[in-house]
Tab-separated table of C-alpha atoms in Angstrom:
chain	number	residue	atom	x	y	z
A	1	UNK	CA	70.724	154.136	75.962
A	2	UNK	CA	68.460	154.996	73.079
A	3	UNK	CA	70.993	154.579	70.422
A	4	UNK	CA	72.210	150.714	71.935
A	5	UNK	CA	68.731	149.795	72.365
A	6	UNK	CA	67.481	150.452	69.226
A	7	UNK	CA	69.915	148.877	67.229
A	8	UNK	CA	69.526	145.113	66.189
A	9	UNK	CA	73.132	144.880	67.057
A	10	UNK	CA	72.242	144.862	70.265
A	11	UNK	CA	69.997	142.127	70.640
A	12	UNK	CA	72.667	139.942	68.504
A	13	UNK	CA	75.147	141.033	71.068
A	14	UNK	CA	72.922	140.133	73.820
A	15	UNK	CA	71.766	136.552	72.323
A	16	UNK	CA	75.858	135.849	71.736
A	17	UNK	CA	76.566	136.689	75.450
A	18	UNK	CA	73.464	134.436	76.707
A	19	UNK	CA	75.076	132.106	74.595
A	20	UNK	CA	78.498	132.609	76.387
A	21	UNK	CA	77.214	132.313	80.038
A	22	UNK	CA	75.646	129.045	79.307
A	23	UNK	CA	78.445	127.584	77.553
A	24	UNK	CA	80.615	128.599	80.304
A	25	UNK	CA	78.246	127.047	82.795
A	26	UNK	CA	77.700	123.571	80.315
A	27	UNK	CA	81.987	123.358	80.474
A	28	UNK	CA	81.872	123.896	84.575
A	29	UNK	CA	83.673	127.702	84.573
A	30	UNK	CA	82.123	129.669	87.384
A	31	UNK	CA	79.645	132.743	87.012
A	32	UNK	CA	82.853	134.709	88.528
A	33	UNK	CA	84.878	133.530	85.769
A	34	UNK	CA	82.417	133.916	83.274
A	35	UNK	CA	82.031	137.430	84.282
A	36	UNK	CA	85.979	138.368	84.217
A	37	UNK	CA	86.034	137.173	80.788
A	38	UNK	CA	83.531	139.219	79.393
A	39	UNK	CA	85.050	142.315	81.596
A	40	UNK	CA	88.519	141.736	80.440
A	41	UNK	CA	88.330	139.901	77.172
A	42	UNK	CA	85.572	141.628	75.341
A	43	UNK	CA	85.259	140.157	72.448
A	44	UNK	CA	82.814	136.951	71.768
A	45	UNK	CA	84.800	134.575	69.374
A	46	UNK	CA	88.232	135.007	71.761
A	47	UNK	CA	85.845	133.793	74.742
A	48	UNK	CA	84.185	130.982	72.655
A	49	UNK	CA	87.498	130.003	71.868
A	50	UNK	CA	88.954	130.150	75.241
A	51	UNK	CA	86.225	128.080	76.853
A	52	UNK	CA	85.601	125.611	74.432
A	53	UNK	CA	89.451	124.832	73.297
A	54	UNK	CA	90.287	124.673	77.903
A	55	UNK	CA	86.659	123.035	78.255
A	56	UNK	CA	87.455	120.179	75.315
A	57	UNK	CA	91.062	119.558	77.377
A	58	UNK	CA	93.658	121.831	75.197
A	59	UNK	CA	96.725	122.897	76.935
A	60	UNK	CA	96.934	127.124	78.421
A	61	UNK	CA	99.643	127.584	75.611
A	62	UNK	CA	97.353	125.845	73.062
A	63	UNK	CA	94.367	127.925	74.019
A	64	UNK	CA	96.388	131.023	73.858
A	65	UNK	CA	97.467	130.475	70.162
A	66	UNK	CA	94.148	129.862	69.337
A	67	UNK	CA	92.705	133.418	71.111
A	68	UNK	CA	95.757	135.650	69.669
A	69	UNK	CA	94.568	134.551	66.414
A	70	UNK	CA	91.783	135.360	66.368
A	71	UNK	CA	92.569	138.532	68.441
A	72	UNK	CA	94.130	139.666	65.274
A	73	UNK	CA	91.315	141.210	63.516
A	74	UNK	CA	91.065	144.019	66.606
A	75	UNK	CA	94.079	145.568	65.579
A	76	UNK	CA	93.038	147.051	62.340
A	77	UNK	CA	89.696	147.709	64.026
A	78	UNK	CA	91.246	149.973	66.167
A	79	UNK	CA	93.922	151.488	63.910
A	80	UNK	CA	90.515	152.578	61.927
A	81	UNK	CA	88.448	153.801	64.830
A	82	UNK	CA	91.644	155.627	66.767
A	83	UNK	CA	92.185	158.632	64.167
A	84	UNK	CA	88.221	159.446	64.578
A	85	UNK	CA	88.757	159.927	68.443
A	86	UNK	CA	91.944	161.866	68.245
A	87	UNK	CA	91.840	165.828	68.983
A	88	UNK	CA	95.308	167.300	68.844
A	89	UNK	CA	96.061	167.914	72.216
A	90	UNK	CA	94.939	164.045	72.925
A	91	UNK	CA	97.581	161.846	74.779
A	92	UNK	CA	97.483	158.102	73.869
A	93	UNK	CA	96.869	157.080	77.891
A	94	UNK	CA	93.768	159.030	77.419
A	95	UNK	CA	92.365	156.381	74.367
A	96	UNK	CA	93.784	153.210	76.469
A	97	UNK	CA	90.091	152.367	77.825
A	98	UNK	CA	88.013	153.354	74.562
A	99	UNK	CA	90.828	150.796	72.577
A	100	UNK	CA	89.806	148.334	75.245
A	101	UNK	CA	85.857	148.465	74.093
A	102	UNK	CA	86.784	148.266	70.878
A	103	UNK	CA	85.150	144.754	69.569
A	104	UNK	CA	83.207	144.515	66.034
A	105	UNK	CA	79.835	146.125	67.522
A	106	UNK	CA	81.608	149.406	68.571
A	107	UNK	CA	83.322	149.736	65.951
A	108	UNK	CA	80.665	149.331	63.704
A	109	UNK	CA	78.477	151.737	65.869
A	110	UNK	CA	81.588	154.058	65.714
A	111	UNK	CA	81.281	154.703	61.863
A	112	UNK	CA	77.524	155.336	62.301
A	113	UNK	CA	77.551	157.585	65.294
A	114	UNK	CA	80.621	159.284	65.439
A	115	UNK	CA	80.345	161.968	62.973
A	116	UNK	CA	77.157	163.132	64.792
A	117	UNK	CA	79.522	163.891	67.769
A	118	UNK	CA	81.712	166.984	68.256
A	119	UNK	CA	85.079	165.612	68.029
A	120	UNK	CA	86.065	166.549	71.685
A	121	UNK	CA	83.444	164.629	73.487
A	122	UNK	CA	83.962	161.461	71.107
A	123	UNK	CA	86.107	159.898	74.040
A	124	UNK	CA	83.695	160.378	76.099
A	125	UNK	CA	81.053	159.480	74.286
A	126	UNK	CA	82.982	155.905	73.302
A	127	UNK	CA	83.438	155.457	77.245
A	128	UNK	CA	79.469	155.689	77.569
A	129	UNK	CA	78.630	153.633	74.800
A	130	UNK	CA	81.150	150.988	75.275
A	131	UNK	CA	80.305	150.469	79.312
A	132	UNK	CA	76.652	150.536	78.416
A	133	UNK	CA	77.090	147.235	75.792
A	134	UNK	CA	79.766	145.775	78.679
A	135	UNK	CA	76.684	146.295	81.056
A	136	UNK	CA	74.252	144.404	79.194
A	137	UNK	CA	76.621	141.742	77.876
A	138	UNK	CA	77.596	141.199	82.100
A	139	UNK	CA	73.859	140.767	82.596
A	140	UNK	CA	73.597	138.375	79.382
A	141	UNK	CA	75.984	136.509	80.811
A	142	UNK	CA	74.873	135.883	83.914
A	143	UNK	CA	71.503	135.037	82.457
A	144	UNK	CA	72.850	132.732	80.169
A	145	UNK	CA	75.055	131.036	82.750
A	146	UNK	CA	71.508	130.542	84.894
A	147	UNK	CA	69.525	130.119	82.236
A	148	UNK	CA	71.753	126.529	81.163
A	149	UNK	CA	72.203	126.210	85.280
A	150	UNK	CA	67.818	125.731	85.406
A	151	UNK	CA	66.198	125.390	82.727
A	152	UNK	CA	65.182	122.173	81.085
A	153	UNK	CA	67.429	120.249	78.491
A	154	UNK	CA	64.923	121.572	75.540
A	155	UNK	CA	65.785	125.505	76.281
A	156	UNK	CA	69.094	124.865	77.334
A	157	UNK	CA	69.876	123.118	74.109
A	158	UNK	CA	68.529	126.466	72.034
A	159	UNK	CA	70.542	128.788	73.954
A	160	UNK	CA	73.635	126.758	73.561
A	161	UNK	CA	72.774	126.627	69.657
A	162	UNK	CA	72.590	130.769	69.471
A	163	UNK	CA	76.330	131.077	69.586
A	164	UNK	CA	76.924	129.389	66.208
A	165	UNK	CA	73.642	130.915	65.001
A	166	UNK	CA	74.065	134.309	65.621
A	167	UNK	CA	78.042	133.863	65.251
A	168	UNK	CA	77.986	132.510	61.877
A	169	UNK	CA	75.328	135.331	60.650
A	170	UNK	CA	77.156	137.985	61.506
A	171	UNK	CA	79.959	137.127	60.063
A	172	UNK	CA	78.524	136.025	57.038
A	173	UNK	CA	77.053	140.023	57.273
A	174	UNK	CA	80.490	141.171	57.472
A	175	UNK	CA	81.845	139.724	54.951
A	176	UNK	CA	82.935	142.359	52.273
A	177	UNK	CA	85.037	140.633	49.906
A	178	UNK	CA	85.362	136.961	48.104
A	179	UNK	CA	88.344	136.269	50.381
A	180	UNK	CA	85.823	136.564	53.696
A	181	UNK	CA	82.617	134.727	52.063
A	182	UNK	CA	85.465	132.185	50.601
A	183	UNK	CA	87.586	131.789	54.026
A	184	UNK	CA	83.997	131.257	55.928
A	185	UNK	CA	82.886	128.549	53.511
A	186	UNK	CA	86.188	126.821	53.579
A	187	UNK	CA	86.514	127.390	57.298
A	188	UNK	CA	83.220	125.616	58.219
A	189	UNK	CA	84.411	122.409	55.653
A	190	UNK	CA	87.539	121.858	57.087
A	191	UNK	CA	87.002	122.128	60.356
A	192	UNK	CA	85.862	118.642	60.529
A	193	UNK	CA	88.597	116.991	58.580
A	194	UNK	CA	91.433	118.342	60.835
A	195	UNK	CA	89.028	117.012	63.484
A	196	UNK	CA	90.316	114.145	62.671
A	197	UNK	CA	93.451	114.991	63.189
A	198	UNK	CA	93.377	115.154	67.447
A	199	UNK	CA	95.993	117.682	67.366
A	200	UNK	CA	94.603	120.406	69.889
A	201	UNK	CA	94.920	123.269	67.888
A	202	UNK	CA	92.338	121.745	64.838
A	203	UNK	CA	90.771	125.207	65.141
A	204	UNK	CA	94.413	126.885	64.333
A	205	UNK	CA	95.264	124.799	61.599
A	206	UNK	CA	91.914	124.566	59.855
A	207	UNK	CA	91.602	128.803	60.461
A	208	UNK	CA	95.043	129.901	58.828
A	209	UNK	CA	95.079	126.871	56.114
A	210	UNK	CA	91.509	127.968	55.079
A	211	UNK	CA	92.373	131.783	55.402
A	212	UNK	CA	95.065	131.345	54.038
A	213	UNK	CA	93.382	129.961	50.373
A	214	UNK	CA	90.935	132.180	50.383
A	215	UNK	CA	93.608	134.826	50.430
A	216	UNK	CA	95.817	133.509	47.551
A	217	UNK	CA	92.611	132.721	45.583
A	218	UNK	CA	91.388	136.786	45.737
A	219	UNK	CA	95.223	137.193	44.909
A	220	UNK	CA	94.826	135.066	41.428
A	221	UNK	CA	91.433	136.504	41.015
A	222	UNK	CA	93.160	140.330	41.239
A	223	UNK	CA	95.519	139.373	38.910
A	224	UNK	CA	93.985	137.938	36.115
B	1	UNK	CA	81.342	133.041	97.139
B	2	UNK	CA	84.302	130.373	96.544
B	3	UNK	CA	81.559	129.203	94.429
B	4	UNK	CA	80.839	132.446	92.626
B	5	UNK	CA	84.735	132.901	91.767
B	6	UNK	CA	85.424	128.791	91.715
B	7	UNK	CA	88.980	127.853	91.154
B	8	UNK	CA	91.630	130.920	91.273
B	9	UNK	CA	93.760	128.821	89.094
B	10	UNK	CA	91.293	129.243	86.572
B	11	UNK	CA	91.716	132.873	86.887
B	12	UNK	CA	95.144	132.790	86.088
B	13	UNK	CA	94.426	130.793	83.157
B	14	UNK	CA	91.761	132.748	82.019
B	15	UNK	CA	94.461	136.378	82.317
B	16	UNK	CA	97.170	134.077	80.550
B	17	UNK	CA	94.864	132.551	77.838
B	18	UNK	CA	92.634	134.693	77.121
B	19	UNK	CA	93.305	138.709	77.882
B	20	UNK	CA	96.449	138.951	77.529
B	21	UNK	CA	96.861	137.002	73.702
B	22	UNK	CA	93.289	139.114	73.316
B	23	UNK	CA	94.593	142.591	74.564
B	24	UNK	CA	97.674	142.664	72.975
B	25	UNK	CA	96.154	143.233	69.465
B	26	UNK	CA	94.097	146.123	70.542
B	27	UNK	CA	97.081	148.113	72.555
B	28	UNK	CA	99.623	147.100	69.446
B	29	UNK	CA	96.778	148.575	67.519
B	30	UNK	CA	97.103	151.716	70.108
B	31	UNK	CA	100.892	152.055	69.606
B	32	UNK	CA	101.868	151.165	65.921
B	33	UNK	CA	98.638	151.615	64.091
B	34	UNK	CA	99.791	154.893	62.849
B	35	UNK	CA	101.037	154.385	59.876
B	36	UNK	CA	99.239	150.843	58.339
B	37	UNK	CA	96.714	151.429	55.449
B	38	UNK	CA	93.021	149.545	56.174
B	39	UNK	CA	93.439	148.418	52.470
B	40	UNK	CA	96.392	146.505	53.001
B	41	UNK	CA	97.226	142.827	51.274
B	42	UNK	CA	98.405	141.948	54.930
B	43	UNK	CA	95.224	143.275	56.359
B	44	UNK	CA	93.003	141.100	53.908
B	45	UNK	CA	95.044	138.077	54.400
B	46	UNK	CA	94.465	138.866	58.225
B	47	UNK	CA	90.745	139.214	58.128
B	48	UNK	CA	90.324	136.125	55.982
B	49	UNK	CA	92.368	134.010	58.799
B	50	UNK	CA	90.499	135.420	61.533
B	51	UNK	CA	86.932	134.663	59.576
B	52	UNK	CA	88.161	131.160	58.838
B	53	UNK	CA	88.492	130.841	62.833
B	54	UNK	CA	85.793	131.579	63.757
B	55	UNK	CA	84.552	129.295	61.033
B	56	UNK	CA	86.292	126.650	62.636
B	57	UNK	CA	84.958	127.698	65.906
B	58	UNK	CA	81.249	127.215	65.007
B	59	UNK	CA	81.757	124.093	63.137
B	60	UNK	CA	83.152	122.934	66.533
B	61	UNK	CA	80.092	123.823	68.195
B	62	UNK	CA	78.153	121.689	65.792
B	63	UNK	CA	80.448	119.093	65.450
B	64	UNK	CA	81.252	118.135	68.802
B	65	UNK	CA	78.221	120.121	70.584
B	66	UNK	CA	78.690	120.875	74.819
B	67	UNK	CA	76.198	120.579	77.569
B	68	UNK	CA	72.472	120.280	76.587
B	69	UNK	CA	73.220	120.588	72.826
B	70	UNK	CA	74.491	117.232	72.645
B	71	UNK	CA	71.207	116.224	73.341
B	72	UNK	CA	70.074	117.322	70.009
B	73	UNK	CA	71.252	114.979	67.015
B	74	UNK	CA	73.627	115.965	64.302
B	75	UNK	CA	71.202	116.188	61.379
B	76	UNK	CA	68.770	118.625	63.019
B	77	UNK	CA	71.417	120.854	64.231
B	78	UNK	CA	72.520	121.092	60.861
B	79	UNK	CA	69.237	121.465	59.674
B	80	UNK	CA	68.286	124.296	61.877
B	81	UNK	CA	71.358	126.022	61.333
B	82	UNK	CA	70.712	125.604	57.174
B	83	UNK	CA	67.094	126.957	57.770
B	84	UNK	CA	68.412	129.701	59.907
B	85	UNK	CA	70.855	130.679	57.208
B	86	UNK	CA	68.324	129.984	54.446
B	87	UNK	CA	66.257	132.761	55.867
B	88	UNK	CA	69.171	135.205	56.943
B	89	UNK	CA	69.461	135.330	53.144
B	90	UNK	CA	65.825	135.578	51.456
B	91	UNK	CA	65.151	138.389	54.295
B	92	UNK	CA	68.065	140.108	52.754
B	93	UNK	CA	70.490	139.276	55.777
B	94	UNK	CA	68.633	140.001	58.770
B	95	UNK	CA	70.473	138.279	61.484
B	96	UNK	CA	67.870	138.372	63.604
B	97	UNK	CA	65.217	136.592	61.814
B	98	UNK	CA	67.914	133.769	60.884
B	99	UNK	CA	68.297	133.143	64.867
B	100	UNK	CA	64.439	132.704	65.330
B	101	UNK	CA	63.811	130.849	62.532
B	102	UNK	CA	66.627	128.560	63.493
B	103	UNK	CA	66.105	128.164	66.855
B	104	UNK	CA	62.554	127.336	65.965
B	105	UNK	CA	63.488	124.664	63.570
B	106	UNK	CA	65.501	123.194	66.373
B	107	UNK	CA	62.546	123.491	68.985
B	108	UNK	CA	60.112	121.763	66.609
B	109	UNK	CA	62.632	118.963	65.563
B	110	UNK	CA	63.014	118.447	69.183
B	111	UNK	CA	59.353	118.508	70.290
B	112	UNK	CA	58.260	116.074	67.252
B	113	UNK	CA	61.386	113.398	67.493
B	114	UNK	CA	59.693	113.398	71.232
């Protein structure tokens, strides 16, 4: 536990998952649900998304749309975490539940800790790590969930506002390039104008329109 | 325990919605992600969408606030979110002092406006 512990990451993760359980309890989801989410989805902005798009009335189809977007940005996570877990002899059933864990705090915890671990036992190793931050994002959860459930309107107010804190912090950490610190700018201005717009998927439209500047303007940028 | 799991229908919803469109990227990543480069154009352009979402997402929260947070007004959830940012940058991006000193602006708006 020493290495999850004693990483900042942690307590982010932790604050984000209190955050989760009491917006699932402030949009009338059940602990149970709440709990299955963060079991089976893994991954903070997809359940964010999920329970505010269903909690604010969007259709299942809508909601989907809006998760598989922003499900996208696991897949090159895990095409750049796999080739550090593979041995040879490794079968691809065998990386199935390490590719599951695989969320932006593993695999940034993967680049740092990895290379201290023989190759062999880096399965293994992702297995521990990955149900020890599922373990203490179930317990966030359920914290958060009774935390909004009891507490007065003050405290239950500050936990609800540590999603977009700690959400739009760490992403503004991650960003590595104009096109991320461009499409985060652009993504928090035109949110509210497709607001406007009542279409159910405002979140969709604003994400790939704003994205999809940012991208063309690091294209023009390269070019010149 | 009906009350621990609720409605099953939300369940169903909640495999259908949410970990199946989620999973899918992570086991395609599994399968295919052989032979992609991390550098990619398409892999930028991906990021940059995904950011932009989750932009979206925490506007939303702001915007059009749930629970207990609509019990805060617009300006000083702005305002603490600004501060909070304002510090994640002078302390040379520590997320963690951002939250508190956000979550503090919010508490002392809160506790002066009465």
């Amino acid at each position: 536990m020493w290495s999850i512990t004693s990483t900042v990451l942690a307590l982010v993760l932790f604050a984000t998952y209190l955050g989760i359980g009491a917006l699932a309890h402030s949009t009338h989801f059940s602990l149970g649900w709440a709990l299955a989410s963060t079991l089976l989805i893994w991954a903070g902005p997809a359940q964010i998304i999920l329970i505010s798009t269903l909690g604010s009335g969007a259709t299942v189809a809508q909601a989907a749309i809006a998760v598989t977007v922003s499900a996208i940005r696991l897949f090159p996570m895990v095409v750049s975490v796999l080739p550090m877990l593979r041995t040879p002899t490794t079968k691809r059933r065998h990386l199935v539940l390490a590719t599951h864990f695989i969320a932006v705090t593993l695999w940034v915890e993967c680049f740092r800790l990895l290379p201290q671990v023989p190759r062999e036992r880096r399965i293994v190793f992702t297995h521990g790590l990955g149900s020890g931050l599922v373990s203490l994002c179930l317990v966030a959860t359920t914290v958060g969930y009774g935390l909004a459930a009891n507490l007065p309107e003050l405290f239950a107010a500050a936990i609800l506002l540590l999603t977009p804190l700690a959400f739009l912090l760490s992403t503004a950490r991650n960003c590595r390039q104009l096109a991320d610190v461009l499409a985060l700018v652009l993504g928090l201005a035109l949110f509210p104008l497709t607001a406007m717009l009542h279409t159910g998927v405002d979140i969709l439209i604003s994400g790939v329109s704003a994205g999809t500047i940012a991208y063309g303007v690091h294209r023009w940028r390269r070019r010149k | 325990m009906s009350d621990f799991i609720g409605d099953w229908n939300a369940l169903l919803v909640l495999l259908l919605a949410g970990f199946l469109p989620n999973e899918v990227w992570r086991m395609l990543g599994l399968w295919f992600g052989g032979g992609i480069d991390e550098g990619s154009e398409l892999l930028v352009w991906v990021r940059a969408v995904a950011t932009a979402i989750l932009a979206g997402v925490i506007a939303q929260i702001l915007v059009s606030p749930p629970g207990a947070l609509a019990s805060v007004p617009g300006w000083l959830r702005y305002a603490a979110v600004a501060a909070g940012f304002a510090v994640f940058i002078v302390t040379r991006r520590s997320i963690f002092a951002g939250v508190v000193c956000g979550e503090l602006v919010m508490l002392a708006g809160k506790w002066w406006l009465g």
